[in-house]
């Protein structure tokens, strides 16, 4: 559809059907269709880039700090080993960020990886995630069941300890 065209009648009917149904579910479905899966793919690549930049920055700083304490490194590169520790952290993060940017851009442009991530995001968009009320109710059921099972097993343990003491005696 181009910018000047009106939406088709079927689209209007679908949107109206969503509005007539349950209001909370209709809002979630409309929001999900407006967001699209591309946003999640980009956010994933961005998060991976940030994590990679942080890790590479820490690695660069650690290697640089270790090498600066070596005599052979101090003689070979006196200006590099003379950099202060705070500056090493900053430069390490910058170097790690540049390397991460290059890696993530290459990954983003990789057709196979991009197709796979788009497919994963589109499949996750099809999942009907539980509501907050459903999660809360399920959590209470799990806690109650665990408590009952724990009490049952504790009583069973006490009972068998009592029976064992009667059969074998208390050892005195």
N, CA and C of each residue as an Amber inpcrd file, in Angstrom:
protein
   516
   0.8450000  -1.1550000   0.0000000   0.0000000   0.0000000   0.0000000
   0.8970000   1.2270000   0.0000000   0.5800000   2.1980000  -0.8420000
   1.3690000   3.4260000  -0.8960000   0.8160000   4.4200000   0.1010000
   1.4420000   5.5610000   0.1690000   1.1080000   6.5310000   1.1840000
  -0.3020000   7.0990000   1.0290000  -0.7850000   7.2980000  -0.1630000
  -2.0750000   7.9420000  -0.3770000  -3.2520000   6.9890000  -0.3880000
  -3.0340000   5.6660000  -0.3870000  -4.1260000   4.7120000  -0.4820000
  -4.8120000   4.5130000   0.8580000  -6.0940000   4.2100000   0.7870000
  -6.8710000   3.8820000   1.9640000  -6.7340000   2.3930000   2.2270000
  -6.8130000   1.9430000   3.4930000  -6.7340000   0.5160000   3.7580000
  -7.9430000  -0.2020000   3.1790000  -7.7600000  -1.4490000   2.8510000
  -8.8210000  -2.2400000   2.2600000  -9.9340000  -2.4690000   3.2680000
 -11.1450000  -2.8030000   2.7680000 -12.3020000  -3.0080000   3.6310000
 -12.0710000  -4.1810000   4.5710000 -11.3870000  -5.2130000   4.1050000
 -11.1050000  -6.3770000   4.9550000 -10.2420000  -5.9780000   6.1470000
  -9.2800000  -5.0760000   5.9140000  -8.4310000  -4.6030000   7.0100000
  -9.2660000  -3.8650000   8.0430000 -10.2470000  -3.0490000   7.5720000
 -11.1250000  -2.3340000   8.4940000 -11.9610000  -3.3060000   9.3080000
 -12.4610000  -4.3580000   8.6590000 -13.2720000  -5.3480000   9.3590000
 -12.4420000  -6.0950000  10.3930000 -11.2050000  -6.4370000  10.0490000
 -10.3380000  -7.1310000  10.9980000 -10.0330000  -6.2470000  12.2010000
  -9.7380000  -4.9860000  11.9410000  -9.4420000  -4.0580000  13.0350000
 -10.6750000  -3.8680000  13.9120000 -11.8620000  -3.7910000  13.3090000
 -13.0930000  -3.6310000  14.0720000 -13.3710000  -4.8800000  14.9030000
 -13.1120000  -6.0460000  14.3220000 -13.3140000  -7.2960000  15.0580000
 -12.3880000  -7.3500000  16.2730000 -11.1870000  -6.8320000  16.1140000
 -10.2700000  -6.7970000  17.2430000 -10.7700000  -5.8510000  18.3230000
 -11.3490000  -4.7320000  17.9080000 -11.8440000  -3.7560000  18.8780000
 -13.0790000  -4.2700000  19.6070000 -13.9060000  -5.0930000  18.9640000
 -15.1390000  -5.5850000  19.5480000 -14.8600000  -6.6670000  20.5790000
 -13.8210000  -7.4700000  20.3630000 -13.4740000  -8.5730000  21.2610000
 -13.0210000  -8.0580000  22.6100000 -12.2900000  -8.9070000  23.3320000
 -11.7870000  -8.5020000  24.6330000 -10.8120000  -7.3480000  24.4620000
 -11.0000000  -6.2640000  25.2130000 -10.1760000  -5.0660000  24.9960000
  -8.6880000  -5.2890000  25.2330000  -8.3410000  -6.0520000  26.2620000
  -6.9140000  -6.2440000  26.5600000  -6.2300000  -7.0430000  25.4590000
  -6.8600000  -8.1320000  25.0230000  -6.2660000  -8.9520000  23.9670000
  -6.2100000  -8.1990000  22.6470000  -7.2200000  -7.3990000  22.3540000
  -7.2450000  -6.6360000  21.1080000  -6.1060000  -5.6290000  21.0780000
  -5.8700000  -4.9710000  22.2010000  -4.7760000  -3.9940000  22.2610000
  -3.4330000  -4.6850000  22.0710000  -3.2600000  -5.8610000  22.6880000
  -1.9990000  -6.5910000  22.5530000  -1.7670000  -7.0240000  21.1090000
  -2.8320000  -7.5010000  20.4250000  -2.6770000  -7.9520000  19.0430000
  -2.3700000  -6.7770000  18.1120000  -3.0360000  -5.6440000  18.3190000
  -2.7750000  -4.4720000  17.4770000  -1.3470000  -3.9880000  17.7030000
  -0.9170000  -3.9280000  18.9710000   0.4420000  -3.4700000  19.2760000
   1.4770000  -4.4120000  18.6760000   1.2100000  -5.7180000  18.7460000
   2.1750000  -6.6830000  18.2130000   2.3140000  -6.5420000  16.7040000
   1.2140000  -6.2710000  16.0120000   1.3140000  -6.1340000  14.5620000
   1.9940000  -4.8270000  14.1800000   1.8690000  -3.8130000  14.9930000
   2.5120000  -2.5400000  14.6750000   4.0120000  -2.5840000  14.9320000
   4.4460000  -3.3270000  15.9460000   5.8600000  -3.3640000  16.2820000
   6.6700000  -4.0970000  15.2230000   6.1980000  -5.2260000  14.8020000
   6.9480000  -6.0050000  13.8240000   8.1090000  -6.7200000  14.4860000
   8.6010000  -7.7300000  13.8010000   9.6930000  -8.5110000  14.3720000
  11.0610000  -7.9040000  14.0860000  11.1330000  -7.0100000  13.1240000
  12.4190000  -6.3840000  12.7750000  13.0100000  -5.6450000  13.9740000
  12.1480000  -5.0380000  14.7780000  12.6070000  -4.2900000  15.9400000
  13.3390000  -5.2100000  16.9210000  12.8300000  -6.4160000  17.1010000
  13.4480000  -7.3430000  18.0390000  14.7740000  -7.8750000  17.5090000
  14.8500000  -8.0610000  16.2160000  16.1090000  -8.5220000  15.6140000
  17.1810000  -7.4530000  15.7980000  16.8420000  -6.2130000  15.5090000
  17.8030000  -5.1190000  15.6780000  18.2090000  -4.9650000  17.1430000
  17.2470000  -5.0870000  18.0420000  17.5670000  -4.9830000  19.4710000
  18.4890000  -6.1120000  19.9000000  18.2900000  -7.2980000  19.3510000
  19.1650000  -8.4230000  19.6790000  20.5900000  -8.2030000  19.2100000
  20.7290000  -7.7170000  17.9790000  22.0760000  -7.4290000  17.4770000
  22.7250000  -6.3040000  18.2850000  21.9510000  -5.2980000  18.6580000
  22.4860000  -4.1980000  19.4580000  22.9510000  -4.6950000  20.8280000
  22.1310000  -5.5260000  21.4660000  22.5020000  -6.0670000  22.7830000
  23.7470000  -6.9470000  22.6810000  23.8150000  -7.7450000  21.6140000
  25.0020000  -8.5850000  21.4170000  26.2340000  -7.7150000  21.2160000
  26.0850000  -6.6300000  20.4760000  27.2070000  -5.7140000  20.2590000
  27.6710000  -5.0520000  21.5420000  26.7190000  -4.6370000  22.3750000
  27.0840000  -4.0050000  23.6460000  27.8170000  -4.9920000  24.5630000
  27.3080000  -6.2030000  24.6370000  27.9570000  -7.2180000  25.4680000
  29.3450000  -7.5510000  24.9420000  29.4590000  -7.7110000  23.6390000
  30.7520000  -8.0090000  23.0340000  31.7370000  -6.8640000  23.2440000
  31.2720000  -5.6200000  23.1100000  32.1430000  -4.4590000  23.3320000
  32.6620000  -4.4330000  24.7670000  31.7820000  -4.7090000  25.7200000
  32.1930000  -4.7190000  27.1210000  33.2290000  -5.8060000  27.3850000
  32.9290000  -7.0140000  26.9180000  33.8550000  -8.1290000  27.1510000
  35.1990000  -7.9000000  26.4700000  35.1860000  -7.4450000  25.2180000
  36.4480000  -7.1880000  24.5170000  37.2220000  -6.0480000  25.1780000
  36.5100000  -5.0380000  25.6560000  37.1740000  -3.9380000  26.3580000
  37.8790000  -4.4160000  27.6060000  37.2080000  -5.2920000  28.3610000
  37.8320000  -5.8440000  29.5720000  39.0320000  -6.7200000  29.2180000
  38.9090000  -7.4950000  28.1400000  40.0250000  -8.3560000  27.7260000
  41.2130000  -7.5110000  27.2820000  40.9610000  -6.4840000  26.4710000
  42.0510000  -5.6140000  26.0060000  42.7350000  -4.9420000  27.1900000
  41.9330000  -4.4420000  28.1380000  42.5250000  -3.7990000  29.3130000
  43.3510000  -4.7880000  30.1220000  42.8290000  -6.0010000  30.3380000
  43.5590000  -7.0030000  31.1180000  44.8640000  -7.4090000  30.4670000
  44.8440000  -7.6300000  29.1600000  46.0660000  -8.0100000  28.4460000
  47.0660000  -6.8670000  28.4790000  46.5760000  -5.6480000  28.2490000
  47.4580000  -4.4750000  28.2510000  48.0820000  -4.2740000  29.6280000
  47.2930000  -4.3940000  30.6840000  47.8230000  -4.2150000  32.0390000
  48.8480000  -5.2990000  32.3750000  48.5930000  -6.5150000  31.9380000
  49.5430000  -7.6030000  32.2030000  50.8420000  -7.3900000  31.4430000
  50.7220000  -7.0150000  30.1670000  51.9360000  -6.7980000  29.3610000
  52.7360000  -5.5950000  29.8510000  52.0670000  -4.5770000  30.3900000
  52.7810000  -3.3840000  30.8650000  53.7010000  -3.7020000  32.0310000
  53.4080000  -4.7550000  32.7530000  54.2470000  -5.1360000  33.8970000
  55.4530000  -5.9770000  33.4930000  55.5460000  -6.3500000  32.2460000
  56.6830000  -7.1470000  31.7580000  57.8100000  -6.2130000  31.3220000
  59.0400000  -6.5710000  31.6650000  60.1930000  -5.7370000  31.3330000
  60.3990000  -5.6200000  29.8260000  60.2850000  -6.7270000  29.1150000
  60.5140000  -6.7140000  27.6670000  59.5040000  -5.8140000  26.9610000
  58.2690000  -5.7690000  27.4760000  57.2520000  -4.9130000  26.8610000
  57.5450000  -3.4450000  27.1440000  57.9850000  -3.1460000  28.3570000
  58.3090000  -1.7660000  28.7340000  59.4810000  -1.2270000  27.9150000
  60.4460000  -2.1020000  27.5910000  61.5830000  -1.6660000  26.7780000
  61.1920000  -1.5250000  25.3110000  60.3360000  -2.4360000  24.8270000
  59.9580000  -2.4120000  23.4090000  58.9890000  -1.2730000  23.1030000
  58.0270000  -1.0360000  23.9750000  57.0150000   0.0070000  23.7530000
  56.8580000   0.8530000  25.0240000  57.8230000   1.7360000  25.2920000
  57.7630000   2.4910000  26.5550000  56.5610000   3.4320000  26.6240000
  56.1410000   4.0140000  25.5000000  55.0070000   4.9510000  25.5240000
  53.6940000   4.2150000  25.8070000  53.5640000   3.0230000  25.2740000
  52.3340000   2.2500000  25.4820000  52.2490000   1.7410000  26.9100000
  53.3660000   1.3030000  27.4710000  53.3500000   0.7730000  28.8320000
  53.2720000   1.8870000  29.8740000  53.5570000   3.1290000  29.4950000
  53.5260000   4.2470000  30.4440000  52.1290000   4.8380000  30.6200000
  51.1570000   4.3750000  29.8540000  49.7920000   4.9040000  29.9610000
  49.2230000   4.5110000  31.3140000  48.5240000   5.4650000  31.9570000
  47.9400000   5.2040000  33.2680000  46.8420000   4.1550000  33.2100000
  46.5440000   3.5470000  34.3620000  45.5820000   2.4520000  34.4040000
  44.1700000   2.9130000  34.0400000  43.7810000   4.1080000  34.4780000
  42.4490000   4.6160000  34.1220000  42.3350000   4.8410000  32.6190000
  43.3930000   5.3370000  32.0210000  43.3720000   5.5420000  30.5740000
  43.3680000   4.2170000  29.8160000  44.0220000   3.2030000  30.3940000
  44.0030000   1.8800000  29.7620000  42.5790000   1.3370000  29.6920000
  41.8050000   1.5660000  30.7450000  40.4110000   1.1110000  30.7550000
  39.6390000   1.8090000  29.6380000  39.8180000   3.1220000  29.5300000
  39.0970000   3.8880000  28.5100000  39.4990000   3.4490000  27.1160000
  40.7860000   3.3780000  26.8610000  41.2560000   2.9690000  25.5340000
  40.8620000   1.5320000  25.2220000  40.9080000   0.6720000  26.2260000
  40.5050000  -0.7130000  26.0360000  39.0380000  -0.8200000  25.6370000
  38.1880000  -0.0250000  26.2830000  36.7630000  -0.0280000  25.9360000
  36.5310000   0.5090000  24.5280000  37.2820000   1.5310000  24.1540000
  37.1360000   2.0820000  22.8000000  37.5640000   1.0460000  21.7610000
  38.7040000   0.4090000  21.9940000  39.1790000  -0.6200000  21.0610000
  38.1820000  -1.7870000  21.0150000  37.7040000  -2.2190000  22.1850000
  36.7080000  -3.2850000  22.2390000  35.4210000  -2.8950000  21.5300000
  34.9970000  -1.6350000  21.6670000  33.7910000  -1.1570000  20.9920000
  33.9390000  -1.1460000  19.4850000  35.1010000  -0.7250000  19.0040000
  35.3280000  -0.6940000  17.5510000  35.3470000  -2.1170000  16.9900000
  36.0350000  -3.0170000  17.6790000  36.0870000  -4.4070000  17.2180000
  34.6820000  -5.0220000  17.2340000  33.9280000  -4.7650000  18.3160000
  32.5670000  -5.3010000  18.4240000  31.6660000  -4.7300000  17.3330000
  31.8100000  -3.4570000  17.0290000  31.0150000  -2.8370000  15.9730000
  31.2750000  -3.5110000  14.6360000  32.5340000  -3.7520000  14.3400000
  32.8880000  -4.4130000  13.0750000  32.3200000  -5.8310000  13.0340000
  32.4650000  -6.5670000  14.1460000  31.9740000  -7.9500000  14.1910000
  30.4560000  -7.9950000  14.0460000  29.7520000  -7.1220000  14.7740000
  28.2850000  -7.1390000  14.7260000  27.7800000  -6.7040000  13.3580000
  28.4200000  -5.7180000  12.7550000  27.9960000  -5.3110000  11.4100000
  28.1970000  -6.4360000  10.4000000  29.3120000  -7.1540000  10.5210000
  29.5390000  -8.2930000   9.6170000  28.5100000  -9.3910000   9.8680000
  28.1870000  -9.6330000  11.1210000  27.1610000 -10.6220000  11.4450000
  25.8000000 -10.1800000  10.9180000  25.4830000  -8.8940000  11.0580000
  24.1910000  -8.3650000  10.6160000  24.0400000  -8.4720000   9.1020000
  25.1370000  -8.3200000   8.3860000  25.1020000  -8.4020000   6.9200000
  25.1850000  -9.8310000   6.4030000  25.4760000 -10.7820000   7.2640000
  25.5320000 -12.1870000   6.8810000  24.1030000 -12.6500000   6.5860000
  23.8530000 -13.0300000   5.3440000  22.4960000 -13.3580000   4.9080000
  21.9170000 -14.5490000   5.6710000  22.7090000 -15.5960000   5.8790000
  22.2070000 -16.7790000   6.5740000  21.8480000 -16.4640000   8.0280000
  22.7220000 -15.7480000   8.7190000  22.4680000 -15.3980000  10.1100000
  21.2710000 -14.4610000  10.2230000  21.1630000 -13.5250000   9.3220000
  20.0490000 -12.5710000   9.3390000  18.7340000 -13.2850000   9.0620000
  18.7220000 -14.2090000   8.1020000  17.5100000 -14.9650000   7.8090000
  17.1030000 -15.7950000   9.0180000  18.0780000 -16.4470000   9.6510000
  17.7970000 -17.2530000  10.8310000  17.2170000 -16.3930000  11.9440000
  17.8180000 -15.2350000  12.2270000  17.3260000 -14.3800000  13.3120000
  15.9450000 -13.8220000  12.9930000  15.6710000 -13.5020000  11.7290000
  14.3400000 -13.0380000  11.3440000  13.3100000 -14.1410000  11.5430000
  13.6640000 -15.3750000  11.2000000  12.7500000 -16.5010000  11.3760000
  12.4790000 -16.7690000  12.8530000  13.5100000 -16.6840000  13.6770000
  13.3340000 -16.8870000  15.1190000  12.4080000 -15.8180000  15.6900000
  12.6300000 -14.5680000  15.3010000  11.7910000 -13.4820000  15.8080000
  10.3440000 -13.6330000  15.3420000  10.1440000 -14.0580000  14.0990000
   8.7680000 -14.2160000  13.6180000   8.0780000 -15.3810000  14.3200000
   8.8100000 -16.4560000  14.6400000   8.2170000 -17.5640000  15.3840000
   7.8850000 -17.1500000  16.8140000   8.7680000 -16.3690000  17.4360000
   8.4910000 -15.9060000  18.7960000   7.3030000 -14.9580000  18.8330000
   7.0810000 -14.2260000  17.7480000   5.9280000 -13.3260000  17.6960000
   4.6250000 -14.1140000  17.6340000   4.6660000 -15.3400000  17.1580000
   3.4620000 -16.1750000  17.0690000   3.0930000 -16.8090000  18.4010000
   4.0080000 -16.8200000  19.3480000   3.7630000 -17.4600000  20.6380000
   2.7310000 -16.6640000  21.4270000   1.7890000 -17.3700000  22.0420000
   0.8350000 -16.7000000  22.9250000   1.4230000 -16.7380000  24.3280000
   1.9750000 -15.6360000  24.7470000   2.6180000 -15.5550000  26.0460000
   1.5580000 -15.4670000  27.1280000   1.8150000 -16.0450000  28.3110000
   0.8090000 -15.9890000  29.3770000   0.6640000 -14.5730000  29.9250000
  -0.5500000 -14.2980000  30.4280000  -0.7990000 -12.9850000  31.0220000
  -0.1960000 -12.9550000  32.4190000  -0.1790000 -11.7750000  33.0020000
   0.3700000 -11.6210000  34.3450000  -0.4490000 -12.4300000  35.3460000
  -1.7610000 -12.4410000  35.1720000  -2.6300000 -13.1850000  36.0740000
  -2.3560000 -14.6860000  35.9740000  -2.1640000 -15.1970000  34.7650000
  -1.8650000 -16.6170000  34.5850000  -0.5310000 -16.9960000  35.2350000
   0.4670000 -16.1510000  35.0840000   1.7790000 -16.4190000  35.6780000
   1.6820000 -16.3850000  37.2050000   0.9440000 -15.4070000  37.7340000
   0.7790000 -15.3060000  39.1850000   0.0730000 -16.5370000  39.7320000
  -1.0210000 -16.9490000  39.0790000  -1.7520000 -18.1410000  39.5360000
  -0.8770000 -19.3890000  39.4570000  -0.1470000 -19.5430000  38.3880000
   0.7400000 -20.7100000  38.2450000   1.8300000 -20.7080000  39.3060000
   2.3490000 -19.5320000  39.6290000   3.3860000 -19.4270000  40.6550000
   2.8400000 -19.8600000  42.0140000   1.6210000 -19.4250000  42.3480000
   1.0220000 -19.8360000  43.6150000   0.7830000 -21.3400000  43.6610000
   0.3630000 -21.9290000  42.5460000   0.1490000 -23.3730000  42.4930000
   1.4740000 -24.1020000  42.7220000   2.5370000 -23.6440000  42.1080000
   3.8440000 -24.2830000  42.2770000   4.3180000 -24.1640000  43.7210000
   4.1740000 -22.9880000  44.3180000   4.6090000 -22.7960000  45.7070000
   3.7980000 -23.6800000  46.6510000   2.4720000 -23.7410000  46.4500000
   1.6210000 -24.5640000  47.3150000   1.9590000 -26.0450000  47.1560000
   2.1330000 -26.4950000  45.9230000   2.4540000 -27.9030000  45.6780000
   3.8060000 -28.2610000  46.2840000   4.7760000 -27.3880000  46.1450000
   6.1040000 -27.6330000  46.7200000   6.0370000 -27.6980000  48.2420000
   5.2480000 -26.8170000  48.8400000   5.1100000 -26.8170000  50.2960000
   4.4670000 -28.1140000  50.7810000   3.3940000 -28.5280000  50.1140000
   2.7200000 -29.7820000  50.5010000   3.6700000 -30.9650000  50.3230000
   4.3870000 -31.0250000  49.2160000   5.3160000 -32.1320000  48.9760000
   6.4270000 -32.1410000  50.0140000   6.9200000 -30.9750000  50.3920000
   7.9810000 -30.8840000  51.3980000   7.4860000 -31.3820000  52.7480000
   6.2870000 -30.9550000  53.1430000   5.7260000 -31.4110000  54.4140000
   5.4910000 -32.9140000  54.4010000   4.9750000 -33.4290000  53.3010000
   4.7300000 -34.8670000  53.1810000   6.0370000 -35.6570000  53.3110000
   7.0600000 -35.2240000  52.5840000   8.3390000 -35.9360000  52.6510000
   8.9830000 -35.8120000  54.0230000   8.8360000 -34.6530000  54.6870000
   9.3970000 -34.4890000  56.0300000   8.6990000 -35.4090000  57.0160000
   7.3550000 -35.5100000  56.9450000   6.6200000 -36.4200000  57.8280000
   6.9690000 -37.8720000  57.5350000   7.1110000 -38.2050000  56.2470000
   7.4990000 -39.5590000  55.8670000   8.8900000 -39.8870000  56.4080000
   9.8060000 -38.9290000  56.3620000  11.1570000 -39.1270000  56.8920000
  11.1080000 -39.3640000  58.3970000  10.3160000 -38.5830000  59.1130000
  10.1850000 -38.7550000  60.5620000   9.5790000 -40.1230000  60.8950000
   8.5760000 -40.5100000  60.1050000   7.9360000 -41.8070000  60.3400000
   8.9390000 -42.9450000  60.1550000   9.6980000 -42.9370000  59.0780000
  10.6510000 -44.0160000  58.8270000  11.8240000 -43.9710000  59.8190000
  12.1610000 -42.8040000  60.2990000  13.1890000 -42.7170000  61.3470000
  12.6670000 -43.3620000  62.6280000  11.3780000 -43.1210000  62.9320000
  10.7640000 -43.7360000  64.1170000  10.7270000 -45.2550000  63.9770000
  10.2930000 -45.7540000  62.8010000  10.2280000 -47.1930000  62.5590000
  11.6250000 -47.8110000  62.6280000  12.6160000 -47.1540000  62.0580000
  13.9880000 -47.6630000  62.0710000  14.5140000 -47.7350000  63.5070000
  14.2160000 -46.7440000  64.3210000  14.6630000 -46.7800000  65.7210000
  13.9970000 -47.9080000  66.4990000  12.7270000 -48.2270000  66.1560000
  12.0440000 -49.3390000  66.8450000  12.6740000 -50.6620000  66.4090000
  12.9480000 -50.8200000  65.0970000  13.4600000 -52.0930000  64.5960000
  14.9010000 -52.3120000  65.0460000  15.7390000 -51.3130000  64.8800000
  17.1730000 -51.4860000  65.1580000  17.5700000 -50.9800000  66.5220000
  16.7230000 -50.3360000  67.2160000  17.0630000 -49.7810000  68.5170000
  17.7620000 -48.4480000  68.3540000  17.9590000 -47.7580000  69.4180000
  18.5960000 -46.4350000  69.3570000  20.1120000 -46.5150000  69.4990000
  20.6770000 -47.6940000  69.5710000  22.1210000 -47.8500000  69.5560000
  22.7740000 -47.7960000  70.9180000  21.9950000 -47.7230000  72.0250000
  22.6250000 -47.6590000  73.3290000  22.5920000 -48.9510000  74.0830000
